[in-house]
Amino acid sequence: MILRKRTAILISGRGSNMAALIAAARAPDFPAEIVLVLSNKPDAEGLARAESAGIAVAAVDHKIYAGRDEFEASMQALLDIHRVELICLAGFMRVLSPPFVTRWRGRMLNIHPSLLPAFRGLDTHRRALDAGVKIHGCTVHFVEPELDSGPIVAQSFVSVCDDDTPETLAARVIEKEHALYAEALALVAAGRITLESGVAPKS
Ligand code: GRF
């Protein structure tokens, strides 16, 4: 019997990456088990999707807390209750504090819709088109306090077409994201990729 890592997914929106991780983790030999989905937005579409997949869900609405420390303490309490060992950020739109990130160092992944270190931050597809890149893609990385800067676990690329719009490019990248995140989570959950030195890629 394989020991599956108890994994939480943090979302803020539609949760298509979340759904891909839940689907991948249904395979009996997948080394992670999705035990909890947390959203900072009570109306996130992904919450209903996770619930209908039979996963425990909770909304931790950042707006009702006095500040980030209280918000994160509430999330941490839920992560503790569910004995979570790994966290996957999947379209989670709150910046996490250095103490929270440090606590989960090497055990928290994020997916970003660009080939990091290129195009950190938001609006990556439009910026990639504006820059005229011919290759674009997505990255799964360990989370470090500096945004979109942690050591890279895996990347997947797409070719950029001359007639691409941010929307057409996003549609091809998101398909890659779904496959990549499941592969990356499997590698980390199985202990085949670990964070050793924590040296972040230079931009
Ligand atoms: C994805 O493009 C992901 O890379 C980024 O936010 C988006 C979330 O989409 N961090 P979804 O909620 O997983 O559909």
PDB file of N, CA and C and ligand atoms in Angstrom, residues 11-19 49 89-93 110-114 124-125 138-139 148 170 173-174 177-178, ligand 1:
ATOM      1  N   ILE A  11      -7.712  27.801  -3.537  1.00  0.00           N
ATOM      2  CA  ILE A  11      -8.225  28.417  -4.763  1.00  0.00           C
ATOM      3  C   ILE A  11      -8.863  29.776  -4.451  1.00  0.00           C
ATOM      4  N   SER A  12      -9.137  30.515  -5.532  1.00  0.00           N
ATOM      5  CA  SER A  12      -9.939  31.741  -5.402  1.00  0.00           C
ATOM      6  C   SER A  12     -11.023  31.822  -6.466  1.00  0.00           C
ATOM      7  N   GLY A  13     -10.977  30.911  -7.460  1.00  0.00           N
ATOM      8  CA  GLY A  13     -11.872  31.093  -8.602  1.00  0.00           C
ATOM      9  C   GLY A  13     -12.451  29.812  -9.157  1.00  0.00           C
ATOM     10  N   ARG A  14     -12.337  29.669 -10.479  1.00  0.00           N
ATOM     11  CA  ARG A  14     -13.063  28.566 -11.145  1.00  0.00           C
ATOM     12  C   ARG A  14     -12.540  27.179 -10.799  1.00  0.00           C
ATOM     13  N   GLY A  15     -11.234  27.090 -10.494  1.00  0.00           N
ATOM     14  CA  GLY A  15     -10.710  25.814 -10.018  1.00  0.00           C
ATOM     15  C   GLY A  15     -10.532  24.738 -11.067  1.00  0.00           C
ATOM     16  N   SER A  16     -10.116  25.126 -12.280  1.00  0.00           N
ATOM     17  CA  SER A  16      -9.918  24.067 -13.275  1.00  0.00           C
ATOM     18  C   SER A  16      -8.652  23.256 -12.970  1.00  0.00           C
ATOM     19  N   ASN A  17      -7.613  23.910 -12.462  1.00  0.00           N
ATOM     20  CA  ASN A  17      -6.429  23.135 -12.043  1.00  0.00           C
ATOM     21  C   ASN A  17      -6.769  22.239 -10.857  1.00  0.00           C
ATOM     22  N   MET A  18      -7.540  22.783  -9.939  1.00  0.00           N
ATOM     23  CA  MET A  18      -8.000  21.992  -8.795  1.00  0.00           C
ATOM     24  C   MET A  18      -8.719  20.727  -9.267  1.00  0.00           C
ATOM     25  N   ALA A  19      -9.637  20.895 -10.243  1.00  0.00           N
ATOM     26  CA  ALA A  19     -10.395  19.743 -10.746  1.00  0.00           C
ATOM     27  C   ALA A  19      -9.456  18.729 -11.389  1.00  0.00           C
ATOM     28  N   ARG A  49     -17.492  22.713  -7.293  1.00  0.00           N
ATOM     29  CA  ARG A  49     -16.930  21.593  -8.062  1.00  0.00           C
ATOM     30  C   ARG A  49     -16.264  20.576  -7.131  1.00  0.00           C
ATOM     31  N   LEU A  89      -1.276  25.600  -4.412  1.00  0.00           N
ATOM     32  CA  LEU A  89      -1.989  26.832  -4.745  1.00  0.00           C
ATOM     33  C   LEU A  89      -2.432  26.704  -6.199  1.00  0.00           C
ATOM     34  N   ALA A  90      -3.710  26.948  -6.437  1.00  0.00           N
ATOM     35  CA  ALA A  90      -4.236  26.791  -7.805  1.00  0.00           C
ATOM     36  C   ALA A  90      -5.166  27.968  -8.093  1.00  0.00           C
ATOM     37  N   GLY A  91      -4.564  29.055  -8.551  1.00  0.00           N
ATOM     38  CA  GLY A  91      -5.352  30.255  -8.788  1.00  0.00           C
ATOM     39  C   GLY A  91      -5.764  30.913  -7.477  1.00  0.00           C
ATOM     40  N   PHE A  92      -4.902  30.785  -6.455  1.00  0.00           N
ATOM     41  CA  PHE A  92      -5.167  31.407  -5.152  1.00  0.00           C
ATOM     42  C   PHE A  92      -4.616  32.831  -5.215  1.00  0.00           C
ATOM     43  N   MET A  93      -5.504  33.816  -5.055  1.00  0.00           N
ATOM     44  CA  MET A  93      -5.145  35.199  -5.389  1.00  0.00           C
ATOM     45  C   MET A  93      -4.777  36.064  -4.180  1.00  0.00           C
ATOM     46  N   ASN A 110       2.958  26.045  -6.373  1.00  0.00           N
ATOM     47  CA  ASN A 110       2.079  26.975  -7.087  1.00  0.00           C
ATOM     48  C   ASN A 110       2.188  26.692  -8.576  1.00  0.00           C
ATOM     49  N   ILE A 111       1.114  26.986  -9.298  1.00  0.00           N
ATOM     50  CA  ILE A 111       1.199  26.936 -10.763  1.00  0.00           C
ATOM     51  C   ILE A 111       1.053  28.348 -11.292  1.00  0.00           C
ATOM     52  N   HIS A 112       1.917  28.670 -12.269  1.00  0.00           N
ATOM     53  CA  HIS A 112       1.929  30.024 -12.820  1.00  0.00           C
ATOM     54  C   HIS A 112       1.861  29.924 -14.345  1.00  0.00           C
ATOM     55  N   PRO A 113       1.029  30.777 -14.973  1.00  0.00           N
ATOM     56  CA  PRO A 113       0.846  30.649 -16.419  1.00  0.00           C
ATOM     57  C   PRO A 113       1.893  31.387 -17.256  1.00  0.00           C
ATOM     58  N   SER A 114       3.154  31.049 -17.031  1.00  0.00           N
ATOM     59  CA  SER A 114       4.236  31.523 -17.911  1.00  0.00           C
ATOM     60  C   SER A 114       5.431  30.613 -17.667  1.00  0.00           C
ATOM     61  N   THR A 124      -0.236  37.399 -17.840  1.00  0.00           N
ATOM     62  CA  THR A 124       0.971  36.848 -18.465  1.00  0.00           C
ATOM     63  C   THR A 124       0.821  36.621 -19.971  1.00  0.00           C
ATOM     64  N   HIS A 125      -0.385  36.224 -20.420  1.00  0.00           N
ATOM     65  CA  HIS A 125      -0.534  35.881 -21.844  1.00  0.00           C
ATOM     66  C   HIS A 125      -0.445  37.135 -22.719  1.00  0.00           C
ATOM     67  N   CYS A 138       3.825  27.228 -18.953  1.00  0.00           N
ATOM     68  CA  CYS A 138       3.431  27.286 -17.545  1.00  0.00           C
ATOM     69  C   CYS A 138       4.496  26.608 -16.689  1.00  0.00           C
ATOM     70  N   THR A 139       4.446  26.935 -15.409  1.00  0.00           N
ATOM     71  CA  THR A 139       5.480  26.494 -14.470  1.00  0.00           C
ATOM     72  C   THR A 139       4.839  26.057 -13.163  1.00  0.00           C
ATOM     73  N   ASP A 148       6.101  34.367  -7.187  1.00  0.00           N
ATOM     74  CA  ASP A 148       6.432  33.660  -8.435  1.00  0.00           C
ATOM     75  C   ASP A 148       7.939  33.468  -8.621  1.00  0.00           C
ATOM     76  N   ALA A 170      -4.203  31.537 -23.767  1.00  0.00           N
ATOM     77  CA  ALA A 170      -4.594  31.047 -22.437  1.00  0.00           C
ATOM     78  C   ALA A 170      -5.254  29.684 -22.537  1.00  0.00           C
ATOM     79  N   VAL A 173      -2.544  27.126 -23.009  1.00  0.00           N
ATOM     80  CA  VAL A 173      -1.685  26.987 -21.822  1.00  0.00           C
ATOM     81  C   VAL A 173      -2.427  26.256 -20.704  1.00  0.00           C
ATOM     82  N   ILE A 174      -3.699  26.569 -20.518  1.00  0.00           N
ATOM     83  CA  ILE A 174      -4.408  25.958 -19.371  1.00  0.00           C
ATOM     84  C   ILE A 174      -4.493  24.437 -19.527  1.00  0.00           C
ATOM     85  N   GLU A 177      -1.357  23.241 -18.280  1.00  0.00           N
ATOM     86  CA  GLU A 177      -1.311  23.391 -16.818  1.00  0.00           C
ATOM     87  C   GLU A 177      -1.897  22.169 -16.124  1.00  0.00           C
ATOM     88  N   HIS A 178      -3.039  21.737 -16.629  1.00  0.00           N
ATOM     89  CA  HIS A 178      -3.746  20.635 -15.962  1.00  0.00           C
ATOM     90  C   HIS A 178      -2.881  19.372 -15.909  1.00  0.00           C
TER      91      HIS A 178
HETATM   92  C1  GRF B   1      -4.246  29.455 -13.817  1.00  0.00           C
HETATM   93  O1  GRF B   1      -3.904  30.004 -15.052  1.00  0.00           O
HETATM   94  C2  GRF B   1      -3.049  29.392 -12.918  1.00  0.00           C
HETATM   95  O2  GRF B   1      -1.848  29.185 -13.611  1.00  0.00           O
HETATM   96  C3  GRF B   1      -3.036  30.750 -12.282  1.00  0.00           C
HETATM   97  O3  GRF B   1      -4.390  31.066 -12.086  1.00  0.00           O
HETATM   98  C4  GRF B   1      -5.181  30.363 -13.035  1.00  0.00           C
HETATM   99  C5  GRF B   1      -6.189  29.587 -12.237  1.00  0.00           C
HETATM  100  O4  GRF B   1      -7.122  28.952 -13.071  1.00  0.00           O
HETATM  101  N1  GRF B   1      -2.253  30.762 -11.080  1.00  0.00           N
HETATM  102  P1  GRF B   1      -8.053  27.825 -12.464  1.00  0.00           P
HETATM  103  O5  GRF B   1      -8.815  28.457 -11.298  1.00  0.00           O
HETATM  104  O6  GRF B   1      -7.199  26.687 -12.024  1.00  0.00           O
HETATM  105  O7  GRF B   1      -8.990  27.461 -13.575  1.00  0.00           O
END
